[in-house]
Coordinates of C-alpha atoms in Angstrom, one line a residue:
M25 CA 30.8 -28.8 -34.0
V26 CA 31.1 -25.1 -34.6
Y27 CA 33.9 -23.1 -33.1
L28 CA 33.6 -19.4 -32.4
R29 CA 36.4 -17.1 -33.1
A30 CA 37.8 -15.3 -30.0
S31 CA 36.3 -11.9 -31.0
S32 CA 32.9 -13.6 -31.4
K33 CA 33.2 -15.1 -27.9
R34 CA 34.0 -11.8 -26.4
T35 CA 31.0 -10.2 -28.1
T36 CA 28.8 -13.0 -26.9
T37 CA 30.1 -12.7 -23.4
V38 CA 29.5 -9.0 -23.3
L39 CA 26.0 -9.3 -24.6
L40 CA 25.2 -12.0 -22.1
G41 CA 26.5 -9.8 -19.3
F42 CA 24.3 -6.9 -20.4
C43 CA 21.4 -9.2 -20.4
V44 CA 22.1 -10.5 -16.9
I45 CA 22.4 -6.9 -15.6
F46 CA 19.2 -5.9 -17.4
V47 CA 17.3 -8.7 -15.8
L48 CA 18.7 -8.0 -12.4
L49 CA 17.9 -4.3 -12.6
T50 CA 14.4 -4.5 -14.1
L51 CA 12.8 -7.9 -13.8
T52 CA 13.8 -9.2 -10.4
P53 CA 11.0 -8.8 -7.9
Y54 CA 13.6 -7.5 -5.4
S55 CA 14.5 -4.4 -7.4
D56 CA 13.3 -1.1 -5.9
K57 CA 11.1 -0.5 -9.0
A58 CA 9.4 -3.9 -8.7
L59 CA 9.1 -3.6 -4.9
S60 CA 7.2 -0.3 -5.2
N61 CA 4.7 -2.0 -7.5
L62 CA 4.0 -4.9 -5.2
P63 CA 0.7 -5.0 -3.2
N64 CA 1.5 -3.4 0.1
H65 CA 0.5 -6.0 2.7
G66 CA 3.0 -5.2 5.3
F67 CA 5.6 -7.8 4.5
R68 CA 8.1 -5.3 3.2
Y69 CA 8.8 -4.0 6.7
S70 CA 11.7 -5.3 8.7
T71 CA 11.2 -7.2 11.9
E72 CA 12.3 -4.1 13.9
D73 CA 9.8 -1.9 12.0
Q74 CA 7.0 -4.4 12.6
A75 CA 7.8 -4.5 16.4
L76 CA 7.7 -0.7 16.5
E77 CA 4.4 -0.7 14.6
Q78 CA 2.9 -3.3 16.9
E79 CA 3.9 -1.4 20.0
R80 CA 2.4 1.8 18.5
Q81 CA -0.8 0.0 17.8
R82 CA -0.9 -1.5 21.3
K83 CA -0.6 1.9 22.9
H84 CA -3.2 3.3 20.6
K85 CA -5.6 0.4 21.5
E86 CA -5.0 0.9 25.2
E87 CA -5.7 4.6 24.9
W88 CA -8.9 3.9 23.0
E89 CA -10.1 1.4 25.6
Y90 CA -9.3 3.7 28.5
E91 CA -11.2 6.5 26.8
H92 CA -14.2 4.4 26.2
K93 CA -13.9 2.4 29.4
M94 CA -14.2 -1.0 27.6
P95 CA -13.3 -4.3 29.3
L96 CA -10.2 -5.8 27.9
K97 CA -11.8 -9.0 26.7
P98 CA -15.4 -9.5 25.4
P99 CA -17.4 -12.3 26.9
H100 CA -18.0 -15.4 24.7
Y101 CA -14.9 -14.3 22.7
E102 CA -13.7 -17.8 22.1
Q103 CA -17.1 -18.8 20.7
V104 CA -17.3 -16.0 18.0
K105 CA -15.7 -16.5 14.6
N106 CA -16.1 -14.7 11.3
P107 CA -18.9 -15.8 9.0
E108 CA -17.7 -18.3 6.4
G109 CA -15.4 -17.0 3.7
H110 CA -14.8 -13.5 5.1
N111 CA -11.6 -12.1 6.5
N112 CA -13.3 -9.0 8.1
G113 CA -10.9 -6.5 6.5
N114 CA -7.7 -8.2 7.7
T115 CA -5.4 -7.6 4.8
N116 CA -2.9 -10.1 6.1
T117 CA -5.4 -13.0 6.0
P118 CA -6.7 -14.4 2.7
S119 CA -10.5 -14.5 2.6
N120 CA -10.6 -18.1 1.2
D121 CA -9.0 -19.6 4.3
G122 CA -12.5 -20.1 5.8
P123 CA -13.6 -18.8 9.2
Q124 CA -11.0 -16.7 11.0
Q125 CA -10.8 -16.3 14.8
H126 CA -10.8 -12.7 15.9
K127 CA -7.5 -11.7 17.5
Q128 CA -8.8 -8.4 19.1
E129 CA -9.8 -8.3 22.7
G130 CA -12.4 -5.5 22.5
P131 CA -14.2 -3.1 20.3
S132 CA -11.3 -1.0 19.4
P133 CA -9.6 -0.3 16.0
V134 CA -6.6 -2.5 15.2
Q135 CA -4.8 0.2 13.3
D136 CA -4.5 3.9 13.4
E137 CA -6.9 5.3 10.7
N138 CA -4.0 6.8 8.9
S139 CA -2.0 3.6 8.6
P140 CA -0.5 3.2 5.2
I141 CA -0.2 -0.6 5.2
D142 CA -3.3 -1.5 3.3
G143 CA -3.1 1.3 0.7
L144 CA -6.8 2.4 1.1
P145 CA -7.6 5.7 -0.6
T146 CA -7.4 8.8 1.6
E147 CA -8.4 11.7 -0.6
F148 CA -10.8 12.7 -3.3
L149 CA -9.7 12.2 -6.9
E150 CA -12.0 13.0 -9.8
S151 CA -10.5 10.2 -11.8
R152 CA -11.3 7.6 -9.2
V153 CA -15.0 8.2 -9.2
P154 CA -16.6 5.2 -11.0
S155 CA -18.5 6.1 -14.1
G156 CA -21.4 4.1 -12.6
S157 CA -21.5 6.5 -9.6
Q158 CA -21.5 9.5 -11.9
Q159 CA -24.3 8.0 -13.9
I160 CA -26.3 7.3 -10.7
M161 CA -25.9 10.9 -9.6
E162 CA -27.0 12.2 -13.0
A163 CA -30.0 9.9 -13.0
K164 CA -31.1 10.8 -9.4
I165 CA -30.5 14.5 -9.7
D166 CA -31.5 16.7 -12.7
A167 CA -28.4 17.0 -14.8
Q168 CA -28.5 20.8 -15.1
L169 CA -29.1 21.2 -11.4
L170 CA -26.2 18.9 -10.5
K171 CA -24.0 20.7 -12.9
E172 CA -24.8 24.1 -11.4
F173 CA -24.4 22.7 -7.9
L174 CA -21.0 21.3 -8.6
A175 CA -19.9 24.3 -10.5
D176 CA -20.0 26.4 -7.3
R177 CA -16.4 26.9 -6.1
Q178 CA -17.4 26.4 -2.5
N179 CA -19.1 23.1 -3.4
V180 CA -16.0 21.9 -5.3
E181 CA -13.9 22.4 -2.2
A182 CA -16.6 21.0 0.0
R183 CA -16.6 17.8 -2.1
E184 CA -12.9 17.2 -1.5
V185 CA -13.3 17.8 2.2
A186 CA -16.4 15.6 2.3
V187 CA -14.9 12.6 0.6
A188 CA -11.6 12.9 2.5
Y189 CA -13.7 12.8 5.7
I190 CA -15.8 9.9 4.5
L191 CA -12.6 7.9 3.6
R192 CA -11.2 8.5 7.1
Q193 CA -14.3 7.1 8.6
A194 CA -14.6 4.2 6.1
N195 CA -10.9 3.2 6.5
A196 CA -11.2 3.1 10.2
A197 CA -14.3 1.0 9.8
Y198 CA -12.7 -1.4 7.3
R199 CA -9.6 -1.9 9.6
N200 CA -11.7 -2.6 12.7
N201 CA -11.8 -6.4 13.3
T202 CA -14.1 -6.3 16.3
V203 CA -16.9 -8.8 16.4
Y204 CA -20.1 -6.7 16.0
S205 CA -22.7 -9.0 17.5
V206 CA -25.3 -9.3 20.3
V207 CA -23.4 -12.3 21.6
N208 CA -20.8 -9.9 23.1
K209 CA -22.6 -9.8 26.4
P210 CA -21.5 -10.9 29.8
V211 CA -23.5 -13.9 31.1
S212 CA -24.4 -11.7 34.2
K213 CA -26.2 -9.3 31.8
M214 CA -28.2 -11.8 29.9
P215 CA -31.7 -10.5 28.9
P216 CA -34.7 -12.0 30.8
S217 CA -35.3 -14.5 27.9
G218 CA -31.9 -16.1 28.6
D219 CA -31.2 -16.1 24.8
I220 CA -27.9 -14.4 24.1
H221 CA -29.1 -13.6 20.5
D222 CA -31.8 -11.3 21.9
Y223 CA -30.7 -7.7 21.7
S224 CA -30.6 -5.8 25.0
S225 CA -29.5 -2.3 26.1
L226 CA -29.8 -0.9 29.6
A227 CA -31.8 2.1 30.8
R228 CA -29.5 5.1 31.3
Y229 CA -30.7 6.5 34.6
F230 CA -31.5 3.3 36.6
W231 CA -29.3 2.0 39.4
K232 CA -29.3 -0.9 41.8
N233 CA -32.0 -0.7 44.4
P234 CA -30.4 -0.4 47.9
N235 CA -33.6 -1.3 49.7
T236 CA -33.9 -4.9 48.4
P237 CA -31.7 -7.9 49.0
D238 CA -31.1 -8.6 45.3
N239 CA -31.0 -4.9 44.3
L240 CA -34.0 -5.4 42.0
P241 CA -35.8 -3.8 40.4
Y242 CA -33.4 -1.0 39.5
I243 CA -34.5 2.5 40.6
R244 CA -34.3 5.8 38.7
I245 CA -31.8 8.4 39.7
D246 CA -32.7 11.1 37.2
G247 CA -29.8 12.8 35.4
K248 CA -27.2 10.4 36.7
P249 CA -26.1 7.9 34.0
N250 CA -25.2 4.4 35.3
P251 CA -21.8 3.4 34.0
D252 CA -23.0 -0.2 34.1
M253 CA -24.7 0.6 30.8
D254 CA -21.4 0.0 29.1
S255 CA -21.2 -3.6 30.3
V256 CA -23.7 -4.5 27.5
W257 CA -22.3 -3.4 24.1
D258 CA -25.3 -4.2 22.0
Y259 CA -26.4 -0.6 21.6
R260 CA -23.0 0.8 20.9
L261 CA -22.1 -2.0 18.4
L262 CA -25.4 -1.8 16.6
R263 CA -25.0 2.0 16.0
K264 CA -21.4 1.5 15.1
M265 CA -22.4 -1.1 12.5
F266 CA -25.0 1.2 10.9
R267 CA -22.5 4.1 10.8
D268 CA -19.7 1.9 9.4
C269 CA -21.9 0.6 6.6
Y270 CA -23.0 4.1 5.7
Y271 CA -19.5 5.5 5.4
M272 CA -18.1 2.4 3.7
G273 CA -20.9 2.6 1.2
Q274 CA -20.1 6.3 0.5
A275 CA -16.4 5.3 0.2
Y276 CA -17.2 2.7 -2.4
F277 CA -19.5 5.2 -4.3
W278 CA -16.6 7.7 -4.6
T279 CA -13.7 5.3 -5.2
G280 CA -15.1 2.0 -6.5
D281 CA -12.8 0.1 -4.1
E282 CA -14.4 -3.3 -3.7
R283 CA -12.9 -3.8 -0.2
Y284 CA -15.5 -1.4 1.3
A285 CA -18.3 -3.4 -0.3
E286 CA -16.8 -6.7 1.0
K287 CA -16.7 -5.3 4.5
I288 CA -20.3 -4.1 4.4
V289 CA -21.5 -7.5 3.3
Y290 CA -19.5 -9.1 6.0
R291 CA -20.9 -6.8 8.7
V292 CA -24.5 -7.4 7.5
K293 CA -24.0 -11.1 7.7
E294 CA -22.3 -10.9 11.1
W295 CA -25.1 -8.9 12.7
F296 CA -28.2 -10.2 11.1
L297 CA -27.7 -13.5 9.3
D298 CA -24.8 -15.7 10.6
E299 CA -26.1 -18.4 12.9
K300 CA -23.5 -17.9 15.6
T301 CA -23.6 -14.1 15.8
K302 CA -27.0 -13.0 14.5
M303 CA -29.6 -10.9 16.4
N304 CA -33.1 -12.1 16.9
P305 CA -35.6 -9.9 15.0
N306 CA -37.0 -8.0 18.1
L307 CA -36.1 -5.2 20.5
K308 CA -38.0 -6.7 23.5
Y309 CA -35.2 -5.9 25.9
G310 CA -34.1 -2.5 24.6
S311 CA -33.6 0.1 27.4
L312 CA -34.1 -2.6 30.0
I313 CA -34.4 -2.0 33.7
F314 CA -33.1 -5.0 35.6
G315 CA -35.8 -6.7 37.5
N316 CA -38.4 -6.0 34.7
P317 CA -39.5 -8.7 32.3
L318 CA -39.3 -6.4 29.2
G319 CA -37.5 -3.3 28.1
R320 CA -39.0 0.2 27.7
A321 CA -40.5 1.8 24.7
Q322 CA -37.5 4.1 24.3
G323 CA -35.4 1.0 23.4
V324 CA -37.3 0.7 20.1
L325 CA -35.5 3.7 18.9
D326 CA -32.1 1.9 19.2
M327 CA -32.8 0.7 15.6
F328 CA -33.8 4.1 14.0
K329 CA -30.4 4.7 12.3
V330 CA -30.9 1.5 10.3
Y331 CA -31.4 3.8 7.2
G332 CA -27.6 4.3 7.3
M333 CA -27.0 0.6 6.6
F334 CA -29.7 0.6 3.9
D335 CA -28.0 3.6 2.3
G336 CA -24.7 1.8 2.4
L337 CA -26.2 -1.3 0.7
K338 CA -27.8 1.0 -1.9
A339 CA -24.4 2.6 -2.7
I340 CA -22.8 -0.8 -3.4
Q341 CA -25.6 -2.2 -5.6
G342 CA -23.4 -2.4 -8.7
S343 CA -20.4 -3.9 -6.9
K344 CA -18.9 -7.2 -7.8
T345 CA -19.2 -8.2 -4.2
L346 CA -22.9 -7.8 -4.0
L347 CA -23.4 -9.5 -7.3
K348 CA -21.6 -12.6 -5.8
E349 CA -24.1 -12.6 -2.9
P350 CA -27.5 -12.9 -4.8
E351 CA -29.3 -14.1 -1.6
L352 CA -28.1 -11.4 0.8
I353 CA -30.7 -8.8 0.2
K354 CA -33.5 -11.4 0.1
D355 CA -32.3 -12.9 3.4
L356 CA -32.0 -9.5 5.0
Q357 CA -35.5 -8.5 3.8
S358 CA -36.8 -11.7 5.4
W359 CA -35.2 -10.6 8.7
F360 CA -36.8 -7.2 8.6
T361 CA -40.1 -8.6 7.6
D362 CA -40.1 -10.6 10.8
Y363 CA -38.9 -7.5 12.7
L364 CA -41.9 -5.5 11.4
V365 CA -44.2 -8.3 12.6
W366 CA -42.7 -7.9 16.0
M367 CA -43.0 -4.1 15.9
N368 CA -46.7 -4.3 14.9
A369 CA -47.5 -6.5 17.9
S370 CA -45.2 -4.9 20.4
I371 CA -46.5 -2.8 23.3
Q372 CA -43.2 -0.8 23.4
A373 CA -43.2 -0.1 19.6
N374 CA -46.8 1.0 19.7
Q375 CA -46.1 3.4 22.5
E376 CA -43.4 5.0 20.4
K377 CA -45.7 5.1 17.4
N378 CA -48.2 7.1 19.4
A379 CA -45.7 9.5 20.9
H380 CA -46.1 13.2 19.9
N381 CA -42.5 14.3 20.2
N382 CA -39.1 13.2 18.9
H383 CA -39.9 9.6 19.8
G384 CA -42.8 9.5 17.4
T385 CA -40.7 11.3 14.7
Y386 CA -37.9 8.7 14.9
F387 CA -40.3 5.8 15.1
T388 CA -41.6 6.9 11.7
V389 CA -38.1 7.4 10.3
Q390 CA -37.3 3.8 11.3
Y391 CA -40.5 2.2 10.1
L392 CA -40.5 4.1 6.8
S393 CA -36.9 3.2 6.1
I394 CA -37.7 -0.5 6.5
L395 CA -40.8 -0.3 4.3
E396 CA -38.6 1.3 1.6
F397 CA -36.0 -1.5 2.0
L398 CA -38.7 -4.1 1.7
G399 CA -40.0 -2.5 -1.5
R400 CA -43.4 -1.8 0.1
D401 CA -43.7 1.5 -1.8
A402 CA -47.4 1.9 -1.4
D403 CA -47.2 1.5 2.4
A404 CA -44.2 3.8 2.5
K405 CA -46.1 6.5 0.6
A406 CA -49.2 6.1 2.9
M407 CA -46.9 6.5 6.0
A408 CA -45.3 9.6 4.4
E409 CA -48.7 11.2 3.8
D410 CA -49.7 10.4 7.4
A411 CA -46.6 12.2 8.6
R412 CA -48.2 15.5 7.6
S413 CA -50.9 15.3 10.2
F414 CA -49.2 13.0 12.8
R415 CA -45.6 14.3 12.8
V416 CA -45.0 17.7 11.1
G417 CA -48.3 19.5 11.8
P418 CA -48.7 19.1 15.5
Q419 CA -45.0 19.6 16.4
I420 CA -44.2 23.1 15.1
R421 CA -45.8 26.2 16.4
E422 CA -46.6 29.3 14.3
D423 CA -43.4 31.1 15.4
G424 CA -41.3 27.9 14.7
A425 CA -40.8 26.7 18.2
Q426 CA -41.4 23.0 18.9
P427 CA -43.5 22.9 22.1
H428 CA -43.1 19.2 22.7
E429 CA -39.3 19.7 22.9
T430 CA -39.1 23.1 24.6
I431 CA -40.6 21.7 27.8
R432 CA -37.5 19.4 28.1
P433 CA -34.6 20.4 30.5
I434 CA -32.2 20.4 27.6
S435 CA -34.7 22.1 25.2
F436 CA -32.3 23.4 22.5
F437 CA -30.7 20.0 22.0
Y438 CA -34.1 18.3 21.7
S439 CA -35.5 21.0 19.4
T440 CA -32.5 20.4 17.1
F441 CA -32.7 16.6 17.4
N442 CA -36.4 16.5 16.6
L443 CA -36.1 18.9 13.7
Q444 CA -33.3 16.7 12.2
G445 CA -35.8 13.9 12.3
L446 CA -38.5 15.9 10.6
I447 CA -36.1 16.8 7.9
L448 CA -35.2 13.2 7.5
L449 CA -38.9 12.4 7.1
A450 CA -39.3 15.2 4.5
I451 CA -36.4 13.7 2.5
Q452 CA -37.9 10.2 2.7
A453 CA -41.3 11.5 1.8
D454 CA -39.9 13.3 -1.3
A455 CA -38.9 9.9 -2.7
H456 CA -42.5 8.9 -2.7
G457 CA -43.9 12.1 -4.2
V458 CA -45.1 13.5 -0.9
S459 CA -44.0 16.9 0.2
L460 CA -43.7 17.7 3.9
W461 CA -41.6 20.8 3.5
N462 CA -44.4 23.4 3.5
H463 CA -47.1 21.7 5.5
R464 CA -48.6 23.6 8.3
G465 CA -51.0 21.9 10.8
P466 CA -54.0 23.6 12.4
V467 CA -53.4 25.7 15.5
E468 CA -54.8 23.7 18.5
D469 CA -54.7 23.8 22.3
K470 CA -53.2 20.6 23.7
T471 CA -52.1 19.3 27.1
I472 CA -48.6 17.7 27.5
R473 CA -48.1 15.2 30.3
I474 CA -44.8 15.9 32.1
N475 CA -45.0 13.0 34.5
S476 CA -47.5 10.9 36.3
S477 CA -48.7 13.8 38.4
K478 CA -48.2 16.9 36.2
S479 CA -49.5 18.1 32.9
V480 CA -49.2 21.5 31.1
P481 CA -51.3 23.3 28.5
I482 CA -49.6 24.2 25.2
K483 CA -50.5 25.6 21.8
V484 CA -49.4 23.5 18.8
G485 CA -49.6 23.7 15.0
G486 CA -49.4 26.6 12.5
G487 CA -45.7 26.3 11.6
S488 CA -43.7 24.6 8.9
I489 CA -40.3 22.9 8.8
E490 CA -38.9 26.2 7.3
D491 CA -40.3 28.1 10.3
A492 CA -38.6 25.7 12.7
I493 CA -35.2 25.9 11.0
R494 CA -35.3 29.7 10.9
Y495 CA -36.3 29.8 14.6
L496 CA -33.4 27.7 15.7
S497 CA -31.0 29.5 13.3
L498 CA -31.9 32.9 14.7
Y499 CA -31.3 31.7 18.3
A500 CA -28.1 29.8 17.5
V501 CA -26.3 33.0 16.6
R502 CA -27.4 34.8 19.8
D503 CA -26.2 34.4 23.3
P504 CA -27.6 31.2 24.9
S505 CA -29.1 33.2 27.7
E506 CA -31.6 34.7 25.2
W507 CA -33.2 31.3 24.5
P508 CA -36.7 31.7 26.0
Y509 CA -36.9 28.2 27.6
P510 CA -35.1 26.4 30.4
D511 CA -31.9 24.8 29.0
S512 CA -29.2 23.0 30.9
G513 CA -27.6 21.3 27.8
T514 CA -25.1 22.3 25.2
R515 CA -25.9 23.3 21.6
N516 CA -24.3 22.3 18.3
E517 CA -24.4 25.3 15.9
R518 CA -23.0 23.0 13.2
D519 CA -26.1 20.9 13.2
V520 CA -28.2 24.1 12.9
L521 CA -25.9 25.3 10.0
K522 CA -26.4 22.0 8.2
M523 CA -30.2 22.5 8.5
A524 CA -30.0 26.1 7.3
R525 CA -28.1 25.0 4.2
I526 CA -30.8 22.4 3.5
A527 CA -33.3 25.1 3.8
A528 CA -31.4 27.2 1.2
L529 CA -31.7 24.3 -1.2
V530 CA -35.4 23.7 -0.6
Y531 CA -36.7 27.2 0.0
G532 CA -34.3 29.4 -2.0
K533 CA -30.7 30.5 -1.4
D534 CA -31.5 34.2 -1.3
K535 CA -33.8 33.8 1.7
W536 CA -31.1 32.1 3.7
E537 CA -27.8 33.6 2.6
E538 CA -27.5 36.1 5.5
L539 CA -28.5 33.6 8.2
I540 CA -26.0 31.1 6.9
E541 CA -23.2 33.7 6.9
N542 CA -24.1 34.6 10.5
L543 CA -24.0 31.0 11.6
E544 CA -20.6 30.4 9.9
A545 CA -19.3 33.5 11.7
K546 CA -20.7 32.2 15.0
I547 CA -19.0 28.8 14.5
D548 CA -15.7 30.5 13.5
E549 CA -15.9 32.6 16.7
S550 CA -16.6 29.5 18.8
Q551 CA -13.7 27.6 17.3
S552 CA -11.4 30.5 17.9
D553 CA -12.4 30.5 21.6
E554 CA -12.1 26.7 21.9
G555 CA -8.9 26.2 19.9
G556 CA -10.8 25.1 16.8
E557 CA -9.0 21.8 16.2
D558 CA -10.3 18.4 15.1
D559 CA -9.3 15.0 16.4
E560 CA -6.1 15.2 14.4
G561 CA -5.1 18.7 15.6
A562 CA -6.0 20.3 12.3
K563 CA -7.9 23.6 12.1
V564 CA -11.6 23.0 11.2
T565 CA -13.4 25.8 9.3
A566 CA -17.1 26.4 9.0
A567 CA -16.9 25.9 5.2
A568 CA -15.5 22.4 5.7
E569 CA -18.3 21.4 8.1
D570 CA -16.8 18.1 9.2
G571 CA -20.0 16.9 10.7
E572 CA -21.6 13.5 10.7
P573 CA -22.1 13.3 7.8
N574 CA -20.5 16.2 5.9
G575 CA -23.1 18.8 4.8
F576 CA -22.1 18.5 1.2
I577 CA -23.2 14.8 1.1
C578 CA -26.4 15.6 2.9
E579 CA -27.2 18.3 0.3
L580 CA -26.7 15.9 -2.6
G581 CA -29.2 13.6 -0.9
V582 CA -31.7 16.5 -0.6
L583 CA -31.2 17.4 -4.3
S584 CA -31.9 13.7 -5.3
K585 CA -35.2 13.9 -3.3
G586 CA -34.2 11.0 -1.1
T587 CA -33.5 8.6 -4.0
L588 CA -29.7 8.8 -3.7
W589 CA -29.2 8.6 0.1
H590 CA -30.3 10.4 3.3
C591 CA -28.6 12.8 5.7
Y592 CA -27.0 10.5 8.2
K593 CA -27.4 11.9 11.7

């Protein structure tokens, strides 16, 4: 046995003491330093803090539901579970626990979009942009052109604003645990097929018939929306799903955060592929009038924003999440192949195909998007070429007016709406080597049918997309009373500004600089009159252009000739 001298014992004791203190201060998981490095899943809050947070979320949820007039509990709620192996963005539930029951009672966000609990990114950081995303941009856009575009100081600022806006939308989408599915319908609003998996939406201006015992068929009261529309959520949830996928795809592109990719995959499965929640591949009952066996042609356009979801999937192509789902794209392509079979045989879809106004425009946007997703490039190119004579040519007059839209009671809105669709088509056509930007159709005399008993003669053709953008831009900066057509609607100068900026990229900045400055001044003036605040109470400037989507992102899509993404309306 070895004995230590007293001095050695004291030295050893002191050393051991320092070691203990060092461990306590630096290695224990309960030290402030270690705590700050732990994943932030909400468990670091006290019971009191959690109670306050839950109360705040409850009030936020009630306010949201009141604003959107949502029922408190979705029908079939107890039947709907998450697809296997997905936690639907709930950071407190591990994804490997299997199917999780939704705890929400309606389509409202579970958290305020600025909640810090999950640590999602909230601002643009150059260092966070994945190298893969940078390489994709350089591959899709001429490197010198991209360098010049990003070197502009205004575009540098716009990128920060754009990505911050995208992240706000994406974070709210990620945190929303609502079931997005056609099965969220009341039994009393089941489509005529009796199949809850059939999509249905209700015609806006149709009401119960007071002259029949069963109130059927519903009758039209023009200009008076029936609030009963909101009892069927299919339309709202479908559009919300497309929008969420687009913004979460953008968020992944700019940050590389895999959680966005996971939620996109989850949403796609939930709406299209999971047996319990999937939609049947048809829109037979879109824009349905109760008492009729089928929906109306207008219902086919409920799907036109599908390109937003396709863009989201394109943005996450290199993600680990999508690599783990090798069958997802193939299964989704199978669904849309069946959907196109329905469209080709459908009376409603063919009515929209043959429409000469915005209905025909957005039919082509939808169909062309699906062809691209299916990899049917030859068919997509043929459709883009047909758009010259069937879409762009007949819809723009020599002076830039759109006669099929100016006959509408809210003519400025529909002129803007249709032109956005034509620009979308031009971007899509660019990806197939077809240019629609400068096409002018022949000047012709036509007749437009207003209703079953009235038609009016019009002159069509002779104008280009550039003429149409200039026409709207010139009137957008003038007093609304100077618009030469009847108009009972509102106008969105921001949408016109976005189109003018696209025109500057396509047709030359010098030709559009003055008009863009005038539009920005008009918007600044309007904001000053109206208070000029966004949803969070912050001042919004014309340069920021917090539209849907932000103009900067749209301009990158134009520069890539539609191969990167599209302008999301």
